[in-house]
Each structure stands twice: as C-alpha cells, then as structure tokens.
Short mmCIF file of C-alpha atoms in Angstrom, two decimals:
data_model
loop_
_atom_site.label_atom_id
_atom_site.label_comp_id
_atom_site.label_asym_id
_atom_site.label_seq_id
_atom_site.Cartn_x
_atom_site.Cartn_y
_atom_site.Cartn_z
CA MET A 134 13.66 71.32 57.82
CA SER A 135 15.74 68.91 59.78
CA ASP A 136 18.94 67.22 58.37
CA PHE A 137 17.24 63.92 59.01
CA TRP A 138 14.70 64.78 56.31
CA TRP A 139 16.71 66.15 54.05
CA ASP A 140 18.55 62.83 53.82
CA VAL A 141 15.61 60.49 53.47
CA ILE A 142 14.02 62.63 50.36
CA ASP A 143 16.02 61.58 48.00
CA PRO A 144 16.15 57.74 48.75
CA ILE A 145 11.94 57.89 48.89
CA GLN A 146 12.13 59.96 45.37
CA SER A 147 13.97 56.94 43.92
CA VAL A 148 11.62 54.58 45.20
CA LEU A 149 8.83 56.54 43.91
CA ASP A 150 10.29 56.30 40.44
CA GLY A 151 11.24 52.75 40.75
CA VAL A 152 7.83 51.82 41.78
CA MET A 153 6.28 53.69 38.70
CA PHE A 154 8.96 51.89 36.42
CA GLY A 155 8.38 48.82 38.11
CA SER A 156 4.89 48.63 36.27
CA ILE A 157 6.85 47.46 33.27
CA TYR A 158 8.21 44.68 35.07
CA ALA A 159 4.51 44.14 36.46
CA LEU A 160 3.05 43.59 32.71
CA ILE A 161 6.04 41.25 32.16
CA GLY A 162 5.58 39.27 35.11
CA ILE A 163 1.87 38.90 34.25
CA GLY A 164 2.58 37.82 31.10
CA PHE A 165 4.89 34.74 32.17
CA THR A 166 2.45 34.22 35.11
CA LEU A 167 -0.82 33.99 32.98
CA ILE A 168 0.86 31.62 30.25
CA PHE A 169 2.16 29.42 33.00
CA GLY A 170 -1.62 29.58 34.36
CA VAL A 171 -3.21 28.32 31.35
CA MET A 172 -0.51 26.19 30.28
CA HIS A 173 1.83 25.03 33.34
CA LYS A 174 4.80 25.86 30.90
CA ILE A 175 7.19 28.99 31.06
CA ASN A 176 7.56 30.69 27.78
CA LEU A 177 11.35 31.86 28.06
CA ALA A 178 11.16 33.86 24.66
CA TYR A 179 8.27 35.84 26.07
CA ALA A 180 10.33 39.43 27.36
CA ALA A 181 12.55 38.90 24.11
CA ALA A 182 9.56 38.69 21.94
CA SER A 183 8.26 41.93 23.51
CA ILE A 184 11.79 44.04 23.08
CA GLY A 185 11.04 42.46 19.41
CA GLY A 186 7.93 43.86 19.10
CA ALA A 187 9.01 47.22 20.32
CA TYR A 188 11.95 46.85 17.53
CA ALA A 189 9.09 46.23 14.72
CA SER A 190 7.08 49.48 15.96
CA LEU A 191 10.16 51.26 15.08
CA ALA A 192 9.20 50.90 11.46
CA ALA A 193 5.86 53.18 12.27
CA PHE A 194 8.58 55.53 14.01
CA GLN A 195 11.35 55.85 11.35
CA LEU A 196 8.88 55.54 7.98
CA LEU A 197 6.06 57.37 9.25
CA SER A 198 7.50 59.21 11.85
CA ALA A 199 4.23 58.44 13.91
CA PRO A 200 3.48 59.83 17.34
CA ALA A 201 4.90 57.88 20.44
CA LEU A 202 1.53 56.57 21.26
CA VAL A 203 0.83 55.07 18.16
CA VAL A 204 4.12 53.75 18.19
CA PHE A 205 3.46 51.93 21.60
CA LEU A 206 0.41 50.64 19.95
CA CYS A 207 2.07 48.97 16.94
CA ALA A 208 4.74 47.32 19.38
CA ALA A 209 1.56 45.66 21.13
CA VAL A 210 -0.02 44.55 17.70
CA ALA A 211 3.68 43.22 16.64
CA SER A 212 4.44 41.76 19.61
CA GLY A 213 0.92 39.78 19.81
CA VAL A 214 2.15 38.63 16.38
CA ILE A 215 5.14 37.21 17.54
CA GLY A 216 3.58 35.91 20.59
CA TYR A 217 1.14 33.94 18.16
CA ALA A 218 4.13 32.80 16.08
CA VAL A 219 5.97 31.78 19.65
CA TYR A 220 2.93 29.89 20.45
CA ILE A 221 2.80 28.06 17.03
CA CYS A 222 6.64 27.17 16.73
CA CYS A 223 7.32 26.33 20.59
CA PHE A 224 3.71 25.24 22.13
CA ARG A 225 1.46 23.84 20.00
CA PHE A 226 2.74 20.88 18.48
CA ILE A 227 5.02 19.75 21.40
CA PRO A 228 3.25 16.95 23.33
CA GLU A 229 2.11 18.13 26.69
CA HIS A 230 3.86 15.65 28.51
CA LEU A 231 7.37 16.82 27.40
CA PRO A 232 7.76 20.27 29.27
CA LEU A 233 11.47 20.31 28.99
CA ALA A 234 10.92 20.13 25.06
CA THR A 235 8.75 23.06 25.05
CA LEU A 236 11.12 25.07 27.60
CA MET A 237 13.93 24.50 25.54
CA ALA A 238 12.01 25.10 22.09
CA SER A 239 11.26 28.77 24.15
CA VAL A 240 14.99 29.15 24.91
CA GLY A 241 15.82 28.69 21.24
CA MET A 242 13.26 31.36 20.27
CA LEU A 243 14.60 33.83 22.53
CA ILE A 244 18.06 33.34 20.99
CA LEU A 245 16.44 33.51 17.62
CA ILE A 246 14.47 36.64 17.87
CA ASP A 247 17.62 38.20 19.86
CA GLU A 248 19.63 37.35 16.80
CA VAL A 249 17.01 38.72 14.12
CA VAL A 250 16.97 42.17 16.09
CA VAL A 251 20.91 42.22 16.00
CA HIS A 252 21.20 41.72 12.31
CA ALA A 253 18.34 43.81 11.58
CA THR A 254 20.30 46.80 13.39
CA ALA A 255 23.60 45.47 13.05
CA GLY A 256 23.78 45.54 16.86
CA MET A 257 23.66 49.08 17.36
CA PRO A 258 21.24 51.18 19.79
CA GLU A 259 18.06 52.66 18.01
CA PRO A 260 16.29 55.93 19.27
CA TYR A 261 13.04 55.30 20.67
CA PRO A 262 10.43 57.85 21.10
CA ALA A 263 9.54 59.00 24.56
CA MET A 264 6.44 61.00 25.73
CA PHE A 265 6.48 63.71 28.82
CA ASP A 266 10.10 63.10 28.81
CA ASP A 267 10.43 67.13 29.32
CA VAL A 268 7.60 67.33 31.95
CA MET A 269 8.71 67.29 35.68
CA ILE A 270 5.39 67.51 38.30
CA ASP A 271 6.48 69.41 41.50
CA LEU A 272 4.65 67.91 44.40
CA GLU A 273 7.02 69.56 47.13
CA PRO A 274 9.17 67.75 48.38
CA PHE A 275 9.23 65.37 45.86
CA TRP A 276 9.24 65.41 41.73
CA VAL A 277 7.25 62.92 39.43
CA ARG A 278 9.01 62.37 36.39
CA GLY A 279 6.49 62.93 33.31
CA ASP A 280 7.58 59.79 31.28
CA LEU A 281 7.40 57.71 34.40
CA LEU A 282 4.13 58.64 35.29
CA MET A 283 3.05 57.95 31.81
CA ILE A 284 4.55 54.57 31.96
CA PHE A 285 2.72 53.91 35.43
CA VAL A 286 -0.70 55.10 33.96
CA LEU A 287 -0.36 53.35 30.32
CA SER A 288 0.27 50.22 32.74
CA VAL A 289 -2.57 50.46 34.95
CA ILE A 290 -4.91 50.92 32.18
CA ALA A 291 -3.52 48.12 30.29
CA MET A 292 -3.89 45.90 33.40
CA MET A 293 -7.26 47.28 33.94
CA ILE A 294 -8.28 46.28 30.29
CA LEU A 295 -6.52 42.62 31.17
CA LEU A 296 -8.49 41.85 34.32
CA TYR A 297 -11.69 43.46 32.39
CA ILE A 298 -10.95 40.89 29.89
CA LEU A 299 -10.41 38.01 32.29
CA TYR A 300 -13.26 38.57 34.58
CA ARG A 301 -16.01 40.08 32.50
CA THR A 302 -15.97 38.68 28.97
CA ARG A 303 -16.77 34.97 27.54
CA LEU A 304 -12.92 34.87 26.57
CA GLY A 305 -12.24 35.05 30.35
CA ILE A 306 -14.25 32.54 31.38
CA ALA A 307 -12.60 30.22 28.87
CA THR A 308 -9.06 31.57 29.71
CA ARG A 309 -9.65 31.16 33.58
CA ALA A 310 -11.60 27.45 33.05
CA VAL A 311 -8.73 26.26 30.97
CA ALA A 312 -6.17 27.25 33.36
CA GLN A 313 -8.04 25.73 36.74
CA GLN A 314 -9.52 22.49 35.34
CA PRO A 315 -8.47 21.69 31.52
CA ALA A 316 -10.39 18.79 31.11
CA ALA A 317 -13.83 20.67 32.21
CA ALA A 318 -13.14 23.20 30.45
CA GLN A 319 -13.13 21.10 27.18
CA LEU A 320 -16.37 19.18 28.37
CA CYS A 321 -17.95 22.50 28.73
CA GLY A 322 -16.90 23.00 24.78
CA ILE A 323 -13.84 25.24 25.35
CA GLY A 324 -11.33 24.62 22.56
CA GLN A 325 -7.78 24.38 24.72
CA GLN A 326 -5.71 25.29 22.03
CA ASN A 327 -7.67 28.21 20.70
CA THR A 328 -7.79 29.72 24.12
CA ASN A 329 -3.82 28.82 24.63
CA ALA A 330 -3.23 30.59 21.33
CA VAL A 331 -5.60 33.85 22.47
CA THR A 332 -3.27 33.92 25.82
CA PHE A 333 -0.37 34.13 23.94
CA ILE A 334 -1.54 37.14 21.79
CA ILE A 335 -3.12 39.03 24.40
CA THR A 336 -0.06 38.51 26.90
CA GLY A 337 2.18 39.18 23.67
CA ALA A 338 0.53 42.78 23.32
CA LEU A 339 0.70 43.30 27.03
CA GLY A 340 4.40 42.48 26.38
CA GLY A 341 4.98 44.87 23.45
CA LEU A 342 3.79 47.76 25.22
CA ALA A 343 5.78 46.99 28.30
CA GLY A 344 9.00 46.90 25.46
CA ALA A 345 8.24 49.91 23.93
CA MET A 346 7.56 51.73 27.49
CA VAL A 347 11.11 50.27 28.32
CA GLY A 348 12.33 51.99 24.61
CA ALA A 349 10.57 55.00 25.73
CA SER A 350 11.92 55.59 29.04
CA VAL A 351 15.69 54.90 28.37
CA GLY A 352 15.47 56.62 25.19
CA ILE A 353 16.73 54.01 23.24
CA LEU A 354 16.20 50.20 22.23
CA SER A 355 18.90 48.02 22.30
CA PRO A 356 19.13 43.99 21.82
CA LEU A 357 21.00 44.03 25.44
CA LEU A 358 17.66 44.87 27.12
CA ALA A 359 16.16 41.39 25.85
CA LEU A 360 18.09 39.18 28.80
CA PRO A 361 17.76 41.63 31.75
CA LEU A 362 14.16 42.36 31.00
CA THR A 363 13.75 38.39 31.04
CA VAL A 364 15.45 37.56 34.08
CA LYS A 365 13.38 40.47 35.99
CA GLY A 366 10.16 39.16 34.86
CA LEU A 367 10.93 35.83 35.79
CA ILE A 368 12.02 37.28 39.17
CA VAL A 369 8.86 38.99 39.54
CA THR A 370 6.87 36.17 38.70
CA VAL A 371 8.66 33.79 41.32
CA ILE A 372 8.29 36.66 43.89
CA GLY A 373 4.72 37.17 42.97
CA GLY A 374 3.70 33.44 42.85
CA LEU A 375 3.60 31.52 39.66
CA GLY A 376 -0.05 31.94 38.44
CA SER A 377 -0.86 34.71 40.40
CA ILE A 378 -1.92 38.06 38.77
CA PRO A 379 -2.08 39.96 41.83
CA GLY A 380 1.08 38.61 42.74
CA ALA A 381 3.03 40.08 39.57
CA ILE A 382 1.59 43.33 39.90
CA VAL A 383 2.73 43.86 43.72
CA ALA A 384 5.99 41.85 43.15
CA GLY A 385 6.81 44.03 40.01
CA LEU A 386 6.06 47.24 41.73
CA LEU A 387 8.28 45.96 44.87
CA VAL A 388 11.18 44.89 42.51
CA GLY A 389 11.03 48.48 40.65
CA GLY A 390 11.08 50.36 44.12
CA PHE A 391 13.66 47.85 45.46
CA GLU A 392 16.19 48.08 42.68
CA ASN A 393 16.05 51.81 42.35
CA VAL A 394 16.61 52.81 45.79
CA PHE A 395 19.54 50.46 45.97
CA GLN A 396 20.65 51.78 42.66
CA TYR A 397 20.52 55.55 44.60
CA PHE A 398 22.69 53.98 47.37
CA ARG A 399 25.17 51.55 45.70
CA GLY A 400 25.33 52.26 42.00
CA VAL A 401 24.00 50.71 38.95
CA THR A 402 26.51 48.11 38.62
CA GLU A 403 25.77 46.76 42.43
CA ARG A 404 21.80 47.41 41.77
CA ASP A 405 21.15 43.73 40.32
CA ILE A 406 23.10 41.97 43.14
CA TYR A 407 20.32 43.23 45.63
CA VAL A 408 17.75 42.19 43.21
CA MET A 409 19.00 38.77 43.41
CA LEU A 410 19.33 38.91 46.99
CA LEU A 411 15.96 39.47 47.26
CA LEU A 412 15.10 36.55 44.95
CA PHE A 413 16.96 34.58 47.23
CA VAL A 414 15.26 35.68 50.41
CA PHE A 415 11.94 34.73 49.06
CA LEU A 416 13.20 31.43 47.55
CA THR A 417 14.16 30.76 51.11
CA PHE A 418 11.61 31.82 53.17
CA ARG A 419 8.55 32.17 50.93
CA PRO A 420 9.31 30.05 48.10
CA GLN A 421 5.34 29.81 47.07
CA GLY A 422 5.67 33.79 46.13
CA LEU A 423 3.33 36.45 47.75
CA PHE A 424 0.14 35.16 46.57
CA GLY A 425 1.36 31.64 45.35
CA ARG A 426 0.05 28.62 46.75
CA MET A 427 2.35 25.66 47.67
CA SER A 428 0.77 23.19 44.94
CA THR A 429 -1.96 23.99 42.18
CA ARG A 430 -1.60 21.51 40.31
CA ASP A 431 -4.22 18.28 40.85
CA MET B 1093 -29.42 7.12 20.83
CA LEU B 1094 -25.83 6.36 21.71
CA GLU B 1095 -24.21 3.35 19.99
CA VAL B 1096 -20.64 2.35 20.84
CA GLN B 1097 -18.84 -0.40 18.81
CA GLY B 1098 -16.01 -2.49 19.44
CA LEU B 1099 -14.46 0.46 20.89
CA VAL B 1100 -10.38 -0.05 21.72
CA THR B 1101 -8.82 2.69 23.71
CA ASN B 1102 -5.47 2.99 25.48
CA TYR B 1103 -4.97 4.79 28.53
CA GLY B 1104 -1.36 5.55 28.88
CA MET B 1105 0.48 2.16 27.88
CA ILE B 1106 -2.49 0.10 28.98
CA GLU B 1107 -5.21 -0.93 26.70
CA ALA B 1108 -7.88 0.07 28.91
CA LEU B 1109 -10.96 -0.84 26.54
CA LYS B 1110 -10.66 -3.94 24.77
CA GLY B 1111 -13.54 -4.10 22.12
CA VAL B 1112 -16.44 -2.53 24.13
CA ASP B 1113 -20.00 -2.63 22.82
CA ILE B 1114 -22.76 -0.45 24.81
CA SER B 1115 -25.50 1.44 23.64
CA ALA B 1116 -28.14 3.97 25.76
CA ALA B 1117 -31.50 3.93 24.45
CA GLU B 1118 -33.24 7.03 24.28
CA GLY B 1119 -34.96 8.38 27.37
CA ARG B 1120 -33.75 5.78 29.47
CA ILE B 1121 -31.22 5.45 32.16
CA THR B 1122 -28.61 3.03 31.42
CA CYS B 1123 -26.02 1.80 33.89
CA VAL B 1124 -22.34 0.59 33.66
CA LEU B 1125 -21.15 -1.16 36.68
CA GLY B 1126 -17.44 -2.41 37.36
CA PRO B 1127 -14.85 -2.69 39.95
CA ASN B 1128 -11.84 0.11 39.75
CA GLY B 1129 -9.75 -0.05 36.49
CA ALA B 1130 -12.27 -1.92 34.62
CA GLY B 1131 -12.23 0.95 31.92
CA LYS B 1132 -15.46 2.80 32.70
CA THR B 1133 -13.87 6.45 33.21
CA THR B 1134 -11.85 5.72 29.99
CA LEU B 1135 -15.39 4.82 28.13
CA LEU B 1136 -16.95 7.86 28.84
CA MET B 1137 -13.87 9.87 28.07
CA THR B 1138 -13.37 8.37 25.05
CA ILE B 1139 -17.02 9.00 24.17
CA ALA B 1140 -16.87 12.72 25.18
CA GLY B 1141 -13.97 13.19 22.92
CA LEU B 1142 -11.45 13.70 25.67
CA LEU B 1143 -9.47 10.21 24.52
CA ARG B 1144 -8.85 9.20 20.87
CA PRO B 1145 -9.86 5.33 20.41
CA ARG B 1146 -7.41 3.16 18.76
CA ARG B 1147 -10.72 1.34 17.02
CA GLY B 1148 -14.04 1.15 16.79
CA SER B 1149 -16.72 3.71 16.64
CA VAL B 1150 -19.19 6.07 18.54
CA THR B 1151 -22.62 6.71 17.24
CA PHE B 1152 -24.83 9.55 18.60
CA GLU B 1153 -28.23 9.93 17.12
CA GLY B 1154 -26.90 8.57 13.68
CA ARG B 1155 -24.25 10.54 13.49
CA ASP B 1156 -20.55 9.49 14.01
CA ILE B 1157 -18.59 11.29 16.66
CA THR B 1158 -15.89 9.03 17.23
CA ALA B 1159 -13.14 11.34 16.12
CA ALA B 1160 -15.09 14.36 17.18
CA SER B 1161 -13.32 16.89 19.31
CA SER B 1162 -14.92 17.18 22.76
CA ALA B 1163 -16.46 20.69 21.92
CA ALA B 1164 -18.03 19.11 18.75
CA VAL B 1165 -19.36 16.37 21.06
CA VAL B 1166 -20.88 19.06 23.64
CA HIS B 1167 -22.24 20.92 20.36
CA GLN B 1168 -24.01 17.72 19.29
CA GLY B 1169 -25.97 17.47 22.49
CA LEU B 1170 -23.91 15.25 24.97
CA ALA B 1171 -22.43 15.96 27.94
CA LEU B 1172 -20.09 14.56 30.45
CA VAL B 1173 -20.28 15.00 34.35
CA PRO B 1174 -16.93 14.11 34.78
CA GLU B 1175 -15.45 11.53 37.87
CA ASN B 1176 -14.30 14.08 40.99
CA ARG B 1177 -16.90 16.66 39.46
CA LEU B 1178 -13.93 18.92 38.40
CA VAL B 1179 -15.67 22.40 38.95
CA PHE B 1180 -13.33 25.45 38.20
CA PRO B 1181 -12.48 26.05 42.00
CA ASP B 1182 -11.61 29.71 41.74
CA MET B 1183 -14.56 30.47 39.80
CA THR B 1184 -17.86 31.37 41.88
CA VAL B 1185 -20.81 29.00 41.10
CA ARG B 1186 -22.47 31.50 38.58
CA GLU B 1187 -19.09 31.77 36.34
CA ASN B 1188 -18.62 28.03 36.44
CA LEU B 1189 -22.63 27.65 35.22
CA VAL B 1190 -21.48 30.35 32.17
CA ALA B 1191 -18.81 28.32 31.48
CA GLY B 1192 -21.21 25.31 30.73
CA ALA B 1193 -23.25 27.82 28.64
CA TYR B 1194 -19.63 28.66 26.55
CA THR B 1195 -20.89 27.20 23.36
CA ARG B 1196 -24.21 28.93 23.47
CA LEU B 1197 -23.09 32.20 24.72
CA ALA B 1198 -22.07 33.66 21.18
CA ARG B 1199 -24.92 32.39 19.49
CA ASN B 1200 -27.61 33.11 21.96
CA ARG B 1201 -26.71 34.97 25.42
CA GLY B 1202 -30.12 35.74 26.35
CA GLU B 1203 -31.21 32.50 26.13
CA ALA B 1204 -28.20 30.98 27.85
CA MET B 1205 -28.79 33.42 30.79
CA ALA B 1206 -32.36 32.69 31.25
CA ASP B 1207 -31.25 29.31 31.51
CA LEU B 1208 -28.98 30.10 34.24
CA ASP B 1209 -31.47 31.75 36.11
CA ARG B 1210 -33.72 28.48 35.49
CA MET B 1211 -30.77 26.09 36.94
CA LEU B 1212 -30.26 28.27 39.88
CA GLU B 1213 -33.91 27.80 40.60
CA ARG B 1214 -33.90 24.24 40.15
CA PHE B 1215 -31.11 23.94 42.56
CA PRO B 1216 -31.43 25.86 45.07
CA VAL B 1217 -28.42 24.83 47.18
CA LEU B 1218 -26.35 26.59 44.29
CA ASN B 1219 -28.54 29.76 44.43
CA ALA B 1220 -27.85 30.00 47.94
CA ARG B 1221 -24.26 30.11 47.16
CA VAL B 1222 -24.13 31.50 43.74
CA ASN B 1223 -20.94 34.12 44.29
CA ALA B 1224 -18.95 31.58 46.16
CA ASN B 1225 -16.35 30.24 44.91
CA ALA B 1226 -16.84 26.66 43.64
CA GLY B 1227 -13.81 25.38 45.61
CA THR B 1228 -15.75 26.30 48.69
CA LEU B 1229 -18.45 24.15 48.57
CA SER B 1230 -19.01 20.92 49.73
CA GLY B 1231 -18.59 17.38 47.97
CA GLY B 1232 -22.21 17.36 47.56
CA GLU B 1233 -22.83 21.15 46.46
CA GLN B 1234 -19.97 20.40 43.79
CA GLN B 1235 -21.42 17.39 42.52
CA MET B 1236 -24.91 19.37 42.16
CA LEU B 1237 -22.95 22.19 40.39
CA ALA B 1238 -21.16 19.62 38.02
CA VAL B 1239 -24.42 18.48 36.97
CA ALA B 1240 -25.88 21.68 36.55
CA ARG B 1241 -22.96 22.98 34.65
CA ALA B 1242 -23.32 19.98 32.19
CA LEU B 1243 -26.63 20.80 31.86
CA MET B 1244 -26.18 24.33 30.77
CA THR B 1245 -24.60 22.82 27.45
CA LYS B 1246 -28.55 21.76 26.74
CA PRO B 1247 -27.41 18.07 26.49
CA ARG B 1248 -29.95 15.61 25.18
CA CYS B 1249 -27.94 12.97 26.59
CA LEU B 1250 -25.88 13.27 29.77
CA LEU B 1251 -22.90 10.86 31.09
CA MET B 1252 -22.53 10.79 34.66
CA ASP B 1253 -19.21 9.42 36.04
CA GLU B 1254 -19.85 8.11 39.57
CA PRO B 1255 -21.71 11.11 40.72
CA SER B 1256 -22.03 8.93 44.27
CA LEU B 1257 -18.26 9.15 44.48
CA GLY B 1258 -17.11 10.03 48.36
CA LEU B 1259 -20.78 11.66 49.20
CA ALA B 1260 -22.47 10.97 52.45
CA PRO B 1261 -25.50 8.53 51.82
CA LEU B 1262 -28.10 11.37 52.23
CA ILE B 1263 -26.39 13.36 49.50
CA VAL B 1264 -26.30 10.41 47.08
CA ALA B 1265 -29.92 9.69 47.60
CA GLU B 1266 -30.62 13.45 46.30
CA VAL B 1267 -27.92 12.98 43.51
CA PHE B 1268 -30.23 9.81 42.49
CA ASN B 1269 -33.45 11.90 42.72
CA ILE B 1270 -32.07 14.62 40.36
CA ILE B 1271 -31.16 11.85 38.26
CA ARG B 1272 -34.34 10.32 38.15
CA GLU B 1273 -35.96 13.64 37.58
CA LEU B 1274 -33.77 14.66 34.68
CA ASN B 1275 -34.63 11.36 32.92
CA GLU B 1276 -38.34 12.05 33.46
CA ASP B 1277 -37.93 15.48 31.65
CA GLY B 1278 -36.50 13.64 28.68
CA VAL B 1279 -32.61 13.22 29.15
CA THR B 1280 -31.31 10.17 28.21
CA ILE B 1281 -28.70 9.17 30.90
CA LEU B 1282 -25.43 6.72 30.75
CA LEU B 1283 -24.31 6.21 34.16
CA VAL B 1284 -21.13 4.55 35.67
CA GLU B 1285 -21.62 3.75 38.73
CA GLN B 1286 -19.71 1.31 41.78
CA ASN B 1287 -22.87 1.59 43.98
CA ALA B 1288 -24.78 -1.21 42.26
CA HIS B 1289 -27.53 -0.90 44.96
CA MET B 1290 -28.52 2.82 44.27
CA ALA B 1291 -28.14 2.35 40.61
CA LEU B 1292 -30.73 -0.69 40.71
CA THR B 1293 -33.12 2.12 42.12
CA VAL B 1294 -33.00 4.22 38.74
CA ALA B 1295 -31.48 2.68 36.02
CA HIS B 1296 -33.43 0.66 33.19
CA HIS B 1297 -30.68 -1.40 31.62
CA PHE B 1298 -27.08 -2.63 33.08
CA PHE B 1299 -23.75 -3.44 31.57
CA LEU B 1300 -21.03 -4.68 33.56
CA LEU B 1301 -17.52 -4.08 32.43
CA ASP B 1302 -14.43 -6.10 33.47
CA GLN B 1303 -10.86 -5.56 32.49
CA GLY B 1304 -12.03 -3.66 29.25
CA LEU B 1305 -14.92 -6.16 28.34
CA VAL B 1306 -18.34 -6.24 28.61
CA ALA B 1307 -19.35 -9.27 31.33
CA PHE B 1308 -22.88 -8.57 31.37
CA ASP B 1309 -25.90 -6.97 29.26
CA GLY B 1310 -29.18 -7.09 30.87
CA ASP B 1311 -32.21 -5.60 32.37
CA PRO B 1312 -32.52 -5.32 36.34
CA GLY B 1313 -34.37 -8.13 36.65
CA ALA B 1314 -31.71 -10.23 35.14
CA MET B 1315 -28.95 -8.39 37.05
CA ALA B 1316 -30.47 -9.20 40.04
CA GLU B 1317 -30.56 -12.69 39.25
CA ASP B 1318 -27.03 -13.22 37.90
CA GLU B 1319 -24.97 -14.80 40.30
CA VAL B 1320 -21.60 -13.38 39.88
CA ILE B 1321 -23.27 -9.98 40.24
CA GLN B 1322 -24.89 -11.23 43.23
CA ARG B 1323 -21.94 -12.11 44.81
CA ALA B 1324 -19.60 -8.93 43.60
CA TYR B 1325 -21.60 -6.07 43.71
CA LEU B 1326 -24.72 -6.98 45.96
CA GLY B 1327 -23.47 -8.84 48.44
CA SER B 1328 -24.23 -12.69 48.97
CA ALA B 1329 -27.74 -11.84 50.56
CA GLY B 1330 -29.36 -10.75 47.39
CA GLY B 1331 -30.36 -7.30 46.43
#
C-alpha cells in the first residue's frame, strides 16, 4: 500500500470510533430536543440527571454485582425517576409564560444533582462496569472496538424503541399532538400535563442509558462528566435543529466523529475548541440547524 | 342542552366576557354573531375548558362543567372545532383523526378504528389525502379535517369557531352543508360566525355578542327585522 494510504487510515479510524461514541451524544441531543419539542422549554438539568441515574445504578453494581447490561437498565430506570422529579420541581407548577423561571430552575437542579453526587462519592471517580471492552473486531485495515460497537448498537436500539413509541402508539400520538398544537391536543382530550410528565420520564430513561454508556466507555463515572455532557448535548441540539429528532441523531454522530478526528490531530486538550468552532460555523451560516425550521411557533 | 349563565372570563388582562347568558337547545343550530373582539372565541374556549371563568356557570345536559378540564369536557360529549382549525401540521390526516379518538382508543380501539373508516367515507376529500401531512392540505381541507377530528370524539354537541374564516365562498357553502347534515344526524351545534348571511341559512336561533355582553337573543325572523343587526351585519339592503 502507498504511503498516502497509511497516512489516512488512522484519521478514518478515529472518525469511525468517534461516530460510534457520538451515538451517546445523539441520545442526549434527542432528550433535549424532545422536551423542547413538547414544552418549548430547555431542561438544562437533563445531562446531569443522566449522570445522576448512572450513579444510582452503581448501587446495583456494587451491592448486587449485577452484570453490566442490568446496571445499564437500572441507570435508565433511575434517570426516568429523576426526570419525573425534575419535571415536578422545575416545570409542572411554573406558569407557561415565564420561560426564564423554568430555565433557571433547571440550572438549579443541574447544580443540585451535581452536588448530591459529589457529596455521596466524596468527589472521587467510581469504577463503572464495561461490556466487550476486551473485544476487538478486525476489519482489515480498520479495527472496531467492542465496547464502542456495543454503545452504538444499544443506542440504535434505544432510538428505534423511541421512534416506535412516537410513531406507532397512542402515547406517541399524544406526544406529537401536544408538541405541534397544544390547544388542539387538549380539545382532543389529551392531557397536556400527563403528556409532559411522560416525556420527561421517557427522555430521562434515554439519558440514563447514555450516562451509563459514558461511564462504561471511560471505565469510570465522575461528577465532572455532567457539565461537558450538558454542553455537548446542547451543541448537538442546536446543530441538529431544535425540536428535530433526526437532526439530533445526525448531529450527534457528526459531533462525535468531528471531535475524535480533532483529538487525533490536535490532542484531547484542544479537541473541544474545534467542536465550539463547528457550533460557531453552524450558528453563523445555518442558525436553524440541519433539520430545523426558521420558525416553528405559531 | 347547553346552558351558560353569567359567565365572566378574562383573556389576559382584559375582561372579555362580562356576564354572558346563552343556551343551545338540543338538536338545534344556535349561532353566536358578533364583531371581532366581542368575546366569541373566549366564550367557546371557556365552555370547552381551555379557559377558566372568573364567575358564572356552564351546564351541559344538566351536569355542571364550569371547572372541568378540557379532557373531561370532551369526555362528556362536547367538542370544539377551534378557530383557524389548528390541525396537527406534521401528522398525517389519518393520525389527526386518531388523535381525535384519543380518549376512546384506550377503552374501545376497534370501535374507534371503525369510526375512522366511516369518517373517511363521509369526507372523500380527506380520504383522498389520508396519508398526507395535514400541514400540506388546503384551507378548506384543513377545515374538513378539523371538523372530522372533533367528530372522532363522538360529541353530542359540537362547538364551531368561525368555520368559514379565510375560505373561498364555494368551500364555505360546502362547510355549511356539512353543518346542516351533522345537525340532521342529531348533533346539537353552537356556531360562532361573522358571516351572518351564511349563518342565517342554517341557524335556528341567534345571539349577538358585543363587547362581552349579549346584545340580542332571538330567532332568525326577529334577527332579520332587528334594525341594528340589519345595518351592522346584513347590509342596509336587508337580508
């Protein structure tokens, strides 16, 4: 093979790894975007709740030494519960015409969840179970890391379940109806508050899975993961277009591949500079995002 | 069948209804006329449970529904076709109708689905575009869809908020034909309109709402003779 070929193999490899890891960003982005779609509000506590759920699932790991997959499911359930609590505390009782109040309430919740985690673990990182982390699949000339492949597959399954719920069930009809035309949804007898609450639980579960997979891929859980994940999730949401699920998926994979290739070329310390640059380019040239519309509110 | 007494509702900071008494008799078409800002839409939204009244009561078939949620009102058999139709734009025509049957899906899915097929038969325009997104429909088609969606809740009384708004005259005539047919099928109708001429062709009873108060209450004969209504709504040449 030519020298050129050897030069591009490694960057391509890092893009592949990044895209697979980016499926986690896609999940977090979907969470942000779905809540925005239904309530037209941003839940800034979302990524912190996801990490919080992953921490809660550590109990299953440390006390029961449950297998990794069970721990992941526990994380999803725990984050679903936290999601509901966030809804009740920060969204349910704050009047609709005060979006800033809900935003600040969710910031408070982000800090609260973060602090609870820090105090419960004395701020020390905790080992988190991984799956297939010793597997390497050889696809000459590339390698597929077993743990990344598992993350990707689990994310795709979670997304398919979500899309099934949204497009094939009564609950999905209610969710989309409330998102598109809240007044008309009420006239159809769809309870807006119930639908909002269920949306928080579902996106919470999705985030819990994402948080668990972050822990699994790094091998440890740290409270320091919450803020970067929040930022990445918001970037993915903006690049994908607020309210667009396909947008969040594509943008998640894009950001994942993009950051990893820059990590390969410029190192982990400079990586996020380029991600911010990507966000900047989007905000300047395509502020509505990949799949967004210029104006969705009527 | 539907009794509204002394209804006072604020819309934002404004007192939009200042003590409104109206009623809709069973099996009849009752029409509420009035200029923009008279409180017509506020009235329907209060009845449907989207707005909370400050005072007064709404009674439907002898049951007090004043403080009921919109879902509870739908459950009682009262449906509102909202102003500007408010279809779900990114859902297909079929999904819009399924959403209309939302409260019935959990209890009797089979019956709701059979009703959906019947609804598509009744509205061939919708059947032709059953898998199109509702946002791509024309204004007239969206109005049909909004009516069909409300009918999917199986209402005994249908509230309609300016169904002729923004539609071509030919389509308006079609919409009023459907209103008449629905009424012949036994659905009580409370219609809010600005198009007094069209309303005169179908309604059995009229109310005139002006600045949050009822200014006229009578049958079509009395209305056609009322001088104020003559000048304001039917043109000086008369109906």
